[in-house]
Amino acid sequence: MAMKPCVVDTSAWIEWLAGSALGKKLGGQFPERAQCIVPTIVQLELSKWLVRELSEDQSDQVIAYTQKCIVVPLDTSVALLAADLHREHKLATADAIVYATARHKGAELLTCDAYFKGLPDVVLFAKAVRQ
């Protein structure tokens, strides 16, 4: 049975890589590499986080893994769709690019960010709200 292609948002990568309880839950939802779409902006955000929180070596390893997935650079068609989605859903620029990439590729978006709640084709594993 073929899974639908899936964009994994930076928030989901971080939870999964950090091994959090939420990360363990969503790990079962991570697509196979052949179905995993990685926007280049996610590579940027992941690299920044990994170098800051772990190490440059770990960053290199994770980015090397993402390069075995379907890497989608930001091009004009995705950028224009992101601009529309930004206006329509009040998304931050990076979030709009990630969501536009998923929409452009007919893929689902796997995320932990509540900004995407209620949007079509979003699989949300919401983080617990801290009191």
PDB file of N, CA, C and O in Angstrom, residues 74-87 96-97 100:
ATOM      1  N   LEU A  74      12.979  26.130  -3.071  1.00  0.00           N
ATOM      2  CA  LEU A  74      11.998  27.193  -3.233  1.00  0.00           C
ATOM      3  C   LEU A  74      12.136  27.765  -4.639  1.00  0.00           C
ATOM      4  O   LEU A  74      13.184  28.290  -4.993  1.00  0.00           O
ATOM      5  N   ASP A  75      11.097  27.601  -5.445  1.00  0.00           N
ATOM      6  CA  ASP A  75      11.089  28.181  -6.787  1.00  0.00           C
ATOM      7  C   ASP A  75       9.934  29.184  -6.868  1.00  0.00           C
ATOM      8  O   ASP A  75       9.214  29.393  -5.889  1.00  0.00           O
ATOM      9  N   THR A  76       9.775  29.784  -8.016  1.00  0.00           N
ATOM     10  CA  THR A  76       8.775  30.844  -8.161  1.00  0.00           C
ATOM     11  C   THR A  76       7.362  30.345  -7.888  1.00  0.00           C
ATOM     12  O   THR A  76       6.586  31.018  -7.198  1.00  0.00           O
ATOM     13  N   SER A  77       6.997  29.170  -8.412  1.00  0.00           N
ATOM     14  CA  SER A  77       5.621  28.700  -8.226  1.00  0.00           C
ATOM     15  C   SER A  77       5.321  28.436  -6.747  1.00  0.00           C
ATOM     16  O   SER A  77       4.240  28.786  -6.257  1.00  0.00           O
ATOM     17  N   VAL A  78       6.274  27.859  -6.019  1.00  0.00           N
ATOM     18  CA  VAL A  78       6.070  27.619  -4.587  1.00  0.00           C
ATOM     19  C   VAL A  78       6.058  28.951  -3.833  1.00  0.00           C
ATOM     20  O   VAL A  78       5.252  29.163  -2.925  1.00  0.00           O
ATOM     21  N   ALA A  79       6.941  29.872  -4.223  1.00  0.00           N
ATOM     22  CA  ALA A  79       7.004  31.178  -3.560  1.00  0.00           C
ATOM     23  C   ALA A  79       5.690  31.949  -3.698  1.00  0.00           C
ATOM     24  O   ALA A  79       5.197  32.530  -2.726  1.00  0.00           O
ATOM     25  N   LEU A  80       5.113  31.926  -4.883  1.00  0.00           N
ATOM     26  CA  LEU A  80       3.856  32.650  -5.102  1.00  0.00           C
ATOM     27  C   LEU A  80       2.697  31.989  -4.354  1.00  0.00           C
ATOM     28  O   LEU A  80       1.837  32.674  -3.797  1.00  0.00           O
ATOM     29  N   LEU A  81       2.692  30.659  -4.333  1.00  0.00           N
ATOM     30  CA  LEU A  81       1.668  29.946  -3.563  1.00  0.00           C
ATOM     31  C   LEU A  81       1.851  30.251  -2.076  1.00  0.00           C
ATOM     32  O   LEU A  81       0.868  30.490  -1.356  1.00  0.00           O
ATOM     33  N   ALA A  82       3.096  30.299  -1.608  1.00  0.00           N
ATOM     34  CA  ALA A  82       3.375  30.624  -0.200  1.00  0.00           C
ATOM     35  C   ALA A  82       2.864  32.025   0.140  1.00  0.00           C
ATOM     36  O   ALA A  82       2.310  32.240   1.217  1.00  0.00           O
ATOM     37  N   ALA A  83       3.040  32.954  -0.783  1.00  0.00           N
ATOM     38  CA  ALA A  83       2.552  34.320  -0.545  1.00  0.00           C
ATOM     39  C   ALA A  83       1.035  34.319  -0.379  1.00  0.00           C
ATOM     40  O   ALA A  83       0.493  34.983   0.520  1.00  0.00           O
ATOM     41  N   ASP A  84       0.335  33.550  -1.220  1.00  0.00           N
ATOM     42  CA  ASP A  84      -1.126  33.441  -1.109  1.00  0.00           C
ATOM     43  C   ASP A  84      -1.532  32.811   0.225  1.00  0.00           C
ATOM     44  O   ASP A  84      -2.447  33.285   0.898  1.00  0.00           O
ATOM     45  N   LEU A  85      -0.852  31.719   0.599  1.00  0.00           N
ATOM     46  CA  LEU A  85      -1.174  31.016   1.841  1.00  0.00           C
ATOM     47  C   LEU A  85      -0.843  31.870   3.063  1.00  0.00           C
ATOM     48  O   LEU A  85      -1.549  31.825   4.073  1.00  0.00           O
ATOM     49  N   HIS A  86       0.217  32.652   2.963  1.00  0.00           N
ATOM     50  CA  HIS A  86       0.585  33.584   4.035  1.00  0.00           C
ATOM     51  C   HIS A  86      -0.556  34.575   4.282  1.00  0.00           C
ATOM     52  O   HIS A  86      -0.966  34.788   5.422  1.00  0.00           O
ATOM     53  N   ARG A  87      -1.060  35.142   3.202  1.00  0.00           N
ATOM     54  CA  ARG A  87      -2.165  36.109   3.330  1.00  0.00           C
ATOM     55  C   ARG A  87      -3.441  35.440   3.826  1.00  0.00           C
ATOM     56  O   ARG A  87      -4.119  35.946   4.712  1.00  0.00           O
ATOM     57  N   ALA A  96       4.625  29.304   5.710  1.00  0.00           N
ATOM     58  CA  ALA A  96       3.910  29.407   4.432  1.00  0.00           C
ATOM     59  C   ALA A  96       4.661  28.658   3.335  1.00  0.00           C
ATOM     60  O   ALA A  96       4.044  27.991   2.501  1.00  0.00           O
ATOM     61  N   ILE A  97       5.987  28.731   3.335  1.00  0.00           N
ATOM     62  CA  ILE A  97       6.790  28.016   2.330  1.00  0.00           C
ATOM     63  C   ILE A  97       6.657  26.510   2.519  1.00  0.00           C
ATOM     64  O   ILE A  97       6.470  25.764   1.551  1.00  0.00           O
ATOM     65  N   ALA A 100       3.123  25.560   1.485  1.00  0.00           N
ATOM     66  CA  ALA A 100       2.998  25.691   0.022  1.00  0.00           C
ATOM     67  C   ALA A 100       3.694  24.534  -0.685  1.00  0.00           C
ATOM     68  O   ALA A 100       3.190  24.032  -1.699  1.00  0.00           O
TER      69      ALA A 100
END
